[in-house]
Short mmCIF file of C-alpha atoms and ligand atoms in Angstrom, two decimals:
data_model
loop_
_atom_site.label_atom_id
_atom_site.label_comp_id
_atom_site.label_asym_id
_atom_site.label_seq_id
_atom_site.Cartn_x
_atom_site.Cartn_y
_atom_site.Cartn_z
CA MET E 186 17.88 -98.41 77.72
CA LYS E 187 16.01 -98.82 80.99
CA THR E 188 17.24 -98.13 84.51
CA ILE E 189 15.53 -99.41 87.63
CA ILE E 190 16.27 -97.98 91.06
CA LYS E 191 15.14 -100.57 93.58
CA ASN E 192 14.98 -100.78 97.37
CA ILE E 193 14.16 -97.10 97.87
CA SER E 194 13.14 -96.72 101.51
CA GLU E 195 10.89 -93.79 100.58
CA LEU E 196 10.27 -92.14 97.21
CA ILE E 197 9.52 -88.47 97.88
CA GLN E 198 7.27 -85.96 96.07
CA THR E 199 5.48 -88.39 93.77
CA GLU E 200 2.82 -86.77 91.63
CA THR E 201 -0.75 -88.04 91.85
CA SER E 202 -2.43 -85.25 89.88
CA LYS E 203 -0.84 -82.60 87.66
CA VAL E 204 -0.12 -79.32 89.43
CA ASP E 205 1.88 -76.29 88.37
CA PHE E 206 2.57 -75.17 91.94
CA VAL E 207 1.08 -75.52 95.42
CA SER E 208 -0.13 -72.71 97.68
CA GLY E 209 -1.12 -72.04 101.28
CA LYS E 210 -2.39 -75.10 103.18
CA ASP E 211 -1.66 -77.40 100.22
CA MET E 212 2.04 -76.74 100.73
CA GLN E 213 1.73 -78.96 103.79
CA ASN E 214 1.02 -82.04 101.63
CA ILE E 215 3.54 -84.21 99.83
CA ASN E 216 2.97 -87.70 98.45
CA THR E 217 5.51 -90.38 99.13
CA ILE E 218 5.78 -94.14 98.54
CA LYS E 219 7.57 -96.32 101.08
CA ASP E 220 9.68 -99.28 99.93
CA ALA E 221 9.56 -98.15 96.32
CA PHE E 222 11.11 -98.53 92.88
CA LEU E 223 11.67 -95.97 90.13
CA GLU E 224 12.00 -96.82 86.44
CA ILE E 225 13.70 -94.61 83.85
CA THR E 226 13.54 -94.98 80.08
CA ASP E 227 15.65 -92.77 77.82
CA GLY E 228 16.22 -90.17 80.51
CA LEU E 229 12.57 -89.84 81.52
CA ILE E 230 10.58 -91.31 84.39
CA SER E 231 8.61 -94.20 82.92
CA ASN E 232 7.22 -95.92 86.02
CA PHE E 233 7.32 -95.90 89.81
CA GLY E 234 5.50 -97.55 92.68
CA SER E 235 5.97 -99.80 95.68
CA MET E 236 8.34 -102.79 95.43
CA ASP E 237 5.26 -105.07 95.86
CA GLU E 238 3.85 -103.77 92.60
CA TRP E 239 7.11 -104.09 90.68
CA ALA E 240 6.65 -106.42 87.71
CA GLY E 241 10.33 -107.41 87.65
CA ILE E 242 12.69 -107.30 84.69
CA ASP E 243 11.65 -108.46 81.24
CA ASP E 244 14.82 -107.52 79.34
CA TRP E 245 17.95 -108.21 81.40
CA ILE E 246 20.34 -107.12 78.65
CA ASN E 247 18.91 -103.64 78.25
CA THR E 248 18.18 -102.94 81.90
CA ASN E 249 20.51 -101.32 84.35
CA ILE E 250 19.67 -102.06 87.99
CA ILE E 251 20.69 -99.74 90.79
CA ASP E 252 20.14 -100.63 94.44
CA ALA E 253 19.27 -97.58 96.56
CA ASP E 254 20.34 -99.63 99.59
CA GLY E 255 17.63 -98.22 101.78
CA GLY E 256 18.32 -94.61 100.85
CA MET E 257 15.49 -92.23 99.96
CA VAL E 258 14.95 -90.73 96.51
CA PHE E 259 14.03 -87.06 96.08
CA PRO E 260 13.46 -85.10 92.87
CA THR E 261 16.48 -82.80 92.45
CA TYR E 262 16.19 -79.24 93.70
CA CYS E 263 15.30 -76.44 91.31
CA ASP E 264 17.32 -73.35 92.23
CA SER E 265 15.34 -70.57 90.56
CA HIS E 266 17.58 -67.61 91.49
CA THR E 267 21.38 -67.46 91.14
CA HIS E 268 24.13 -65.20 89.84
CA LEU E 269 26.66 -67.99 89.46
CA VAL E 270 28.66 -66.48 86.61
CA PHE E 271 31.04 -64.10 88.41
CA ALA E 272 34.72 -63.29 88.28
CA LYS E 273 36.01 -63.24 91.85
CA SER E 274 34.95 -63.88 95.42
CA ARG E 275 34.46 -60.87 97.77
CA GLU E 276 35.59 -62.09 101.17
CA SER E 277 37.15 -58.71 102.05
CA GLU E 278 33.59 -57.30 102.18
CA PHE E 279 32.64 -60.23 104.37
CA ILE E 280 35.37 -59.19 106.81
CA ASP E 281 34.24 -55.53 106.62
CA ARG E 282 30.77 -56.71 107.62
CA ILE E 283 32.16 -58.68 110.55
CA LYS E 284 33.74 -55.41 111.65
CA GLY E 285 30.35 -53.71 111.56
CA LEU E 286 29.83 -52.19 108.09
CA SER E 287 26.44 -52.74 106.43
CA TYR E 288 25.86 -54.04 102.86
CA GLN E 289 24.96 -50.50 101.81
CA GLU E 290 28.00 -48.91 103.49
CA ILE E 291 30.24 -51.43 101.75
CA ALA E 292 28.59 -50.61 98.39
CA ASP E 293 29.09 -46.86 99.07
CA ASN E 294 32.82 -47.54 99.65
CA GLY E 295 33.29 -49.11 96.21
CA GLY E 296 32.33 -52.65 97.18
CA GLY E 297 29.10 -54.45 96.36
CA ILE E 298 27.80 -55.13 92.88
CA LEU E 299 30.12 -52.57 91.21
CA ASN E 300 33.13 -54.31 92.72
CA SER E 301 32.07 -57.51 90.93
CA VAL E 302 31.42 -55.52 87.75
CA GLU E 303 34.97 -54.20 87.62
CA LYS E 304 36.38 -57.67 88.14
CA LEU E 305 34.12 -59.29 85.56
CA ARG E 306 34.85 -56.73 82.86
CA ASN E 307 38.55 -57.64 83.19
CA THR E 308 37.96 -61.39 82.96
CA SER E 309 37.84 -63.35 79.71
CA GLU E 310 34.78 -65.30 78.59
CA GLU E 311 36.89 -68.46 78.72
CA LYS E 312 37.85 -67.96 82.37
CA LEU E 313 34.29 -67.03 83.37
CA PHE E 314 33.03 -70.18 81.68
CA ALA E 315 35.63 -72.44 83.33
CA ASP E 316 34.92 -71.05 86.82
CA ALA E 317 31.15 -71.16 86.38
CA LYS E 318 31.35 -74.76 85.16
CA ILE E 319 33.12 -75.75 88.39
CA ARG E 320 30.37 -74.04 90.43
CA LEU E 321 27.74 -75.77 88.33
CA ASP E 322 29.32 -79.19 88.91
CA ASN E 323 29.48 -78.46 92.64
CA ILE E 324 25.78 -77.59 92.93
CA ILE E 325 24.86 -80.73 90.97
CA LYS E 326 26.73 -82.78 93.59
CA LEU E 327 24.63 -80.98 96.22
CA GLY E 328 21.42 -82.20 94.57
CA THR E 329 20.44 -79.36 92.24
CA GLY E 330 19.04 -80.44 88.88
CA ALA E 331 17.82 -77.12 87.46
CA VAL E 332 19.22 -73.65 87.91
CA GLU E 333 18.40 -70.13 86.79
CA ILE E 334 21.46 -67.96 86.18
CA LYS E 335 21.44 -64.16 85.82
CA SER E 336 23.73 -61.70 84.13
CA GLY E 337 24.14 -58.39 85.97
CA TYR E 338 27.85 -58.08 86.71
CA GLY E 339 28.66 -56.65 83.27
CA LEU E 340 26.46 -53.53 83.02
CA SER E 341 27.73 -52.74 79.51
CA ILE E 342 26.58 -54.23 76.22
CA GLU E 343 29.82 -56.12 75.76
CA SER E 344 30.06 -57.52 79.28
CA GLU E 345 26.39 -58.35 79.74
CA LEU E 346 26.46 -60.29 76.45
CA LYS E 347 29.67 -61.97 77.62
CA ILE E 348 27.89 -63.36 80.69
CA LEU E 349 24.82 -64.43 78.74
CA ARG E 350 27.01 -66.22 76.19
CA VAL E 351 28.73 -68.06 79.03
CA ILE E 352 25.31 -69.17 80.29
CA LYS E 353 24.39 -70.30 76.77
CA ARG E 354 27.56 -72.41 76.64
CA LEU E 355 26.83 -73.87 80.07
CA LYS E 356 23.37 -74.90 78.83
CA LYS E 357 25.02 -76.90 76.06
CA CYS E 358 27.68 -78.67 78.08
CA SER E 359 25.83 -79.91 81.15
CA GLU E 360 22.97 -82.28 81.94
CA ILE E 361 21.54 -79.72 84.39
CA THR E 362 18.56 -77.71 83.11
CA ILE E 363 19.45 -74.01 82.89
CA LYS E 364 17.37 -70.87 82.37
CA SER E 365 19.08 -67.53 81.79
CA THR E 366 17.98 -64.10 82.95
CA PHE E 367 19.08 -60.71 81.62
CA LEU E 368 19.83 -58.45 84.61
CA ALA E 369 21.55 -55.38 83.17
CA ALA E 370 19.40 -53.31 85.56
CA HIS E 371 21.29 -54.68 88.56
CA ALA E 372 23.07 -51.41 89.45
CA ILE E 373 24.02 -48.14 87.77
CA PRO E 374 27.54 -48.46 86.30
CA ASN E 375 30.13 -45.75 87.08
CA GLU E 376 30.02 -44.36 83.50
CA PHE E 377 26.36 -43.46 84.13
CA GLU E 378 26.80 -42.31 87.74
CA ASN E 379 24.63 -39.23 87.36
CA ASN E 380 22.64 -40.44 84.40
CA LYS E 381 20.51 -43.39 85.41
CA GLU E 382 17.95 -42.51 82.72
CA GLY E 383 20.69 -42.78 80.10
CA TYR E 384 21.64 -46.24 81.35
CA LEU E 385 18.04 -47.44 81.37
CA ASP E 386 17.64 -46.15 77.81
CA LEU E 387 20.79 -48.03 76.81
CA ILE E 388 19.36 -51.24 78.29
CA ILE E 389 16.01 -50.82 76.55
CA ALA E 390 17.14 -49.44 73.20
CA ASP E 391 20.47 -51.22 72.66
CA MET E 392 21.00 -54.19 74.95
CA LEU E 393 17.54 -55.73 74.96
CA PRO E 394 17.21 -56.03 71.15
CA LYS E 395 20.65 -57.70 70.98
CA VAL E 396 19.75 -60.13 73.75
CA ILE E 397 16.56 -61.00 71.90
CA ASP E 398 18.33 -61.26 68.53
CA GLU E 399 20.88 -63.72 69.86
CA ASN E 400 18.22 -65.53 71.89
CA LEU E 401 20.34 -65.15 75.01
CA ALA E 402 17.71 -64.82 77.74
CA ASP E 403 14.64 -66.62 79.00
CA TYR E 404 13.73 -63.87 81.50
CA ILE E 405 14.44 -60.26 82.45
CA ASP E 406 15.23 -58.95 85.93
CA ILE E 407 15.75 -55.59 87.70
CA PHE E 408 16.92 -54.63 91.20
CA CYS E 409 13.98 -52.47 92.33
CA GLU E 410 15.42 -50.83 95.44
CA LYS E 411 16.30 -47.44 96.95
CA ASP E 412 19.57 -46.17 95.38
CA TYR E 413 19.24 -48.68 92.52
CA PHE E 414 16.10 -48.67 90.32
CA THR E 415 12.72 -47.13 91.14
CA ASN E 416 9.27 -48.43 90.61
CA ASP E 417 8.90 -46.29 87.49
CA ASP E 418 12.17 -47.68 86.13
CA THR E 419 10.85 -51.18 86.83
CA ASN E 420 7.59 -50.49 85.05
CA LYS E 421 9.41 -49.04 82.05
CA LEU E 422 11.83 -51.95 81.70
CA LEU E 423 9.29 -54.70 82.27
CA SER E 424 6.82 -53.26 79.79
CA ALA E 425 9.59 -52.94 77.19
CA ALA E 426 10.56 -56.59 77.80
CA ASN E 427 6.93 -57.70 77.63
CA LYS E 428 6.77 -56.38 74.07
CA TYR E 429 9.37 -59.04 73.18
CA GLY E 430 7.53 -61.68 75.20
CA LEU E 431 10.27 -61.73 77.86
CA ARG E 432 8.76 -62.35 81.30
CA ALA E 433 10.22 -60.91 84.46
CA LYS E 434 11.69 -62.36 87.62
CA THR E 435 12.47 -59.36 89.80
CA HIS E 436 14.63 -58.42 92.80
CA VAL E 437 12.18 -56.61 95.09
CA ASN E 438 11.76 -55.71 98.78
CA GLN E 439 15.26 -56.75 99.86
CA PHE E 440 15.86 -53.69 102.03
CA ASN E 441 12.76 -51.53 101.43
CA SER E 442 9.20 -51.99 100.23
CA ILE E 443 8.86 -49.40 97.47
CA GLY E 444 6.12 -50.93 95.32
CA GLY E 445 8.18 -53.34 93.24
CA VAL E 446 5.93 -56.30 94.05
CA GLU E 447 2.83 -54.58 92.69
CA THR E 448 4.64 -53.28 89.61
CA SER E 449 6.03 -56.76 88.89
CA VAL E 450 2.63 -58.42 89.29
CA ARG E 451 1.03 -55.78 87.05
CA ASN E 452 3.62 -56.63 84.39
CA ASN E 453 2.89 -60.37 84.62
CA ALA E 454 6.18 -61.30 86.34
CA LEU E 455 6.79 -65.02 86.79
CA SER E 456 8.35 -64.46 90.21
CA VAL E 457 9.19 -61.76 92.74
CA ASP E 458 12.34 -62.58 94.66
CA HIS E 459 13.89 -61.61 98.05
CA LEU E 460 10.81 -60.22 99.91
CA GLU E 461 12.64 -59.65 103.20
CA ILE E 462 10.57 -56.51 103.89
CA MET E 463 6.87 -57.06 103.18
CA LYS E 464 4.00 -54.63 103.84
CA GLU E 465 0.43 -55.94 104.03
CA ASN E 466 -0.25 -54.58 100.55
CA ASP E 467 2.72 -56.49 99.10
CA ILE E 468 1.18 -59.73 100.37
CA ASP E 469 -2.31 -58.77 99.22
CA VAL E 470 -1.33 -58.00 95.63
CA LEU E 471 0.27 -61.45 95.31
CA MET E 472 -2.90 -63.30 96.31
CA ARG E 473 -4.51 -65.35 93.50
CA THR E 474 -1.91 -64.32 90.91
CA SER E 475 0.40 -66.49 88.80
CA CYS E 476 3.49 -64.79 90.27
CA MET E 477 5.66 -66.98 92.54
CA PRO E 478 6.93 -65.31 95.75
CA THR E 479 10.53 -66.50 96.06
CA ILE E 480 12.52 -66.32 99.28
CA LEU E 481 16.31 -66.46 99.55
CA PRO E 482 17.08 -67.30 103.19
CA SER E 483 20.83 -67.80 102.79
CA CYS E 484 21.08 -64.12 101.81
CA SER E 485 19.38 -63.12 105.10
CA PHE E 486 21.67 -65.53 106.93
CA PHE E 487 24.85 -64.23 105.31
CA LEU E 488 24.10 -60.49 105.46
CA GLY E 489 22.32 -60.62 108.82
CA ILE E 490 19.24 -58.91 107.38
CA PRO E 491 15.65 -59.86 108.31
CA TYR E 492 14.15 -63.12 107.07
CA SER E 493 11.03 -62.94 104.91
CA PRO E 494 7.69 -63.47 106.68
CA ALA E 495 7.21 -66.84 104.98
CA ARG E 496 4.95 -68.25 107.68
CA LYS E 497 2.55 -65.34 107.40
CA MET E 498 2.54 -65.54 103.62
CA ILE E 499 1.76 -69.26 103.53
CA ASP E 500 -0.87 -68.89 106.26
CA LYS E 501 -2.57 -66.23 104.13
CA GLY E 502 -2.70 -68.71 101.25
CA LEU E 503 0.32 -67.80 99.13
CA PRO E 504 2.75 -70.24 97.52
CA ILE E 505 6.47 -69.89 98.32
CA ALA E 506 9.56 -70.96 96.38
CA LEU E 507 13.02 -71.11 97.96
CA ALA E 508 16.30 -70.49 96.11
CA THR E 509 19.96 -69.84 96.97
CA ASP E 510 20.72 -66.43 95.35
CA PHE E 511 24.23 -67.88 94.82
CA ASN E 512 26.45 -64.79 94.26
CA PRO E 513 29.77 -63.48 95.59
CA GLY E 514 28.31 -60.59 97.61
CA SER E 515 25.21 -61.59 99.52
CA SER E 516 25.09 -65.40 99.35
CA PRO E 517 28.31 -67.17 98.35
CA SER E 518 26.68 -70.59 98.49
CA GLY E 519 24.63 -72.61 96.02
CA ASN E 520 23.68 -75.23 98.59
CA MET E 521 19.94 -75.97 98.45
CA ASN E 522 20.28 -78.40 101.38
CA PHE E 523 21.31 -75.49 103.57
CA VAL E 524 18.51 -73.32 102.13
CA SER E 525 16.11 -76.14 103.04
CA SER E 526 17.34 -76.23 106.63
CA LEU E 527 17.05 -72.44 106.88
CA GLY E 528 13.51 -72.74 105.52
CA CYS E 529 12.63 -74.88 108.54
CA ILE E 530 14.82 -73.23 111.17
CA LYS E 531 14.48 -69.55 110.29
CA LEU E 532 11.34 -69.28 108.14
CA LYS E 533 9.37 -71.74 110.31
CA MET E 534 8.28 -73.76 107.31
CA THR E 535 7.61 -77.46 107.83
CA PRO E 536 9.76 -80.04 105.99
CA GLU E 537 6.80 -80.74 103.64
CA GLU E 538 6.45 -77.03 102.83
CA VAL E 539 10.18 -76.81 102.22
CA ILE E 540 10.12 -79.81 99.88
CA ASN E 541 7.34 -78.19 97.84
CA ALA E 542 9.15 -74.83 97.90
CA THR E 543 12.44 -76.28 96.62
CA THR E 544 10.97 -78.61 93.96
CA ILE E 545 7.61 -77.98 92.27
CA ASN E 546 7.26 -74.32 93.30
CA SER E 547 10.84 -73.37 92.42
CA ALA E 548 10.43 -75.32 89.15
CA TYR E 549 7.43 -73.11 88.40
CA ALA E 550 9.45 -70.00 89.33
CA MET E 551 11.83 -70.79 86.47
CA GLY E 552 9.27 -72.15 84.01
CA VAL E 553 10.20 -75.85 84.17
CA GLU E 554 7.29 -77.24 86.22
CA ARG E 555 6.10 -79.43 83.31
CA GLU E 556 9.45 -81.23 83.06
CA LEU E 557 10.84 -81.13 86.61
CA GLY E 558 9.90 -80.55 90.27
CA SER E 559 8.32 -83.91 91.12
CA ILE E 560 8.55 -87.64 90.49
CA ALA E 561 5.99 -87.91 87.70
CA LEU E 562 5.56 -90.02 84.57
CA GLY E 563 7.21 -88.36 81.59
CA LYS E 564 9.21 -85.86 83.64
CA LYS E 565 13.00 -85.72 83.40
CA ALA E 566 14.69 -88.36 85.55
CA ASN E 567 16.49 -85.81 87.73
CA PHE E 568 16.71 -87.15 91.26
CA PHE E 569 19.10 -87.84 94.11
CA ILE E 570 19.55 -90.88 96.31
CA THR E 571 20.30 -90.19 99.96
CA LYS E 572 22.34 -92.15 102.45
CA GLU E 573 20.20 -94.18 104.81
CA ILE E 574 18.21 -91.63 106.83
CA PRO E 575 15.49 -92.21 109.44
CA SER E 576 12.92 -89.87 107.87
CA TYR E 577 12.76 -87.25 105.12
CA SER E 578 12.71 -84.49 107.75
CA TYR E 579 16.19 -85.64 108.80
CA LEU E 580 17.51 -83.98 105.65
CA HIS E 581 16.45 -80.55 106.96
CA TYR E 582 17.16 -81.28 110.61
CA SER E 583 20.71 -82.45 110.09
CA PHE E 584 21.89 -79.13 108.69
CA GLY E 585 25.39 -78.91 107.26
CA GLU E 586 25.72 -82.66 106.79
CA ASN E 587 26.03 -84.06 103.28
CA LEU E 588 23.43 -86.79 103.06
CA ILE E 589 23.39 -87.15 99.30
CA GLU E 590 24.86 -90.42 98.05
CA SER E 591 24.40 -89.91 94.29
CA VAL E 592 22.71 -87.57 91.81
CA TYR E 593 21.11 -88.51 88.46
CA LEU E 594 20.26 -86.02 85.72
CA ASN E 595 18.31 -87.21 82.68
CA GLY E 596 18.76 -90.68 84.15
CA LYS E 597 22.57 -90.42 84.08
CA LYS E 598 24.70 -90.64 87.19
CA GLN E 599 26.68 -87.42 87.72
O1 NIG L 660 20.37 -60.84 94.99
N1 NIG L 660 20.36 -57.62 95.56
C1 NIG L 660 20.89 -57.60 94.51
N2 NIG L 660 21.69 -58.50 93.97
C2 NIG L 660 22.29 -59.60 94.63
C3 NIG L 660 23.55 -59.23 95.36
C4 NIG L 660 24.61 -58.96 94.44
C5 NIG L 660 25.94 -58.66 95.06
O2 NIG L 660 26.06 -58.20 96.21
O3 NIG L 660 26.86 -58.90 94.30
C6 NIG L 660 21.31 -60.30 95.53
O4 NIG L 660 21.43 -60.29 96.76
FE1 FE L 661 19.88 -62.09 93.52
#
């Protein structure tokens, strides 16, 4: 079966030559085709070009025609960093923060990650799955076509596996592309309060082999931060994971720069995420590596912490990916449209840089750049059609407005 999308006012992020990601000055370039068509065969992109070049329909019976009505077509967003399997929202912490408490003070008072851990341990796999599925369907409506989801609110063998099994079920029941990440090293659970070494040993000796055995994770993650896990812990965990061929995507430099970027790069991490606090050396060690610096601006927005120095990083030649960090504590939103606006407004990235950062670069940051992240022959037909908009920059400019008319994953309307 073929589908043709016709009358596209502008087809965005078309691929002219194969790239895995774009860096520095190249982030400023995107290819587009005005007055375009897009052809899909069996869920994959099989042709695209300007309406003038369109050969027309040869098989009316087996062709489905969709009129974009002057809307634009974008490849769907890739959201390469989320924690969208969680038990309950945490708006009481949000109110505490309005009253002046910091993220760390809230964590010290029994809030934060451990608050979510307690709630998740008391929630059934069935309920977690049902709630996560609703969140997944919501982000699809917002234009996301690939998402990475982490564990990390279980912090025991049983509960970490519970989350990873939920993610495995989500992979099977949705058209969205999902990658899963094992994040048992998210915080130190209460049972190990004065025995962090014991917890790390449990992760490495007991949890990791089970995760590998059941094929439950595509990546491993750790929160490398003061009061959580040190650089040495990070090195130990990532080298243990590397022995199983599990690559890392790490939480580093959210509140302090303690060397996590360098340790992650040394251990061949696929991405380093957060990066609110960057020293010169953190930027330097990322240069000319295959590790994707990933920025989560809605976390800075929500917690009122500094924004990453994205402009400086791009100007030095680095690539950047943008993601939502969707989680109940520091970013209760999976909206990549809002992340895109923040990229322009707060990170001072241009609309073109933001488009690259939310498509091809974030696809790379979750290992799906060969199948997603641009409009290219043979890639998955994951795209959204916008309402009529005056220019592609309007999507970022008109923050908070829903400009998405329809979303297609594997060529199917969602
Ligand atoms: O990416 N920083 C660590 N983890 C999450 C927050 C988790 C939470 O507060 O529940 C993050 O921001
Ligand atoms: Fe996170």
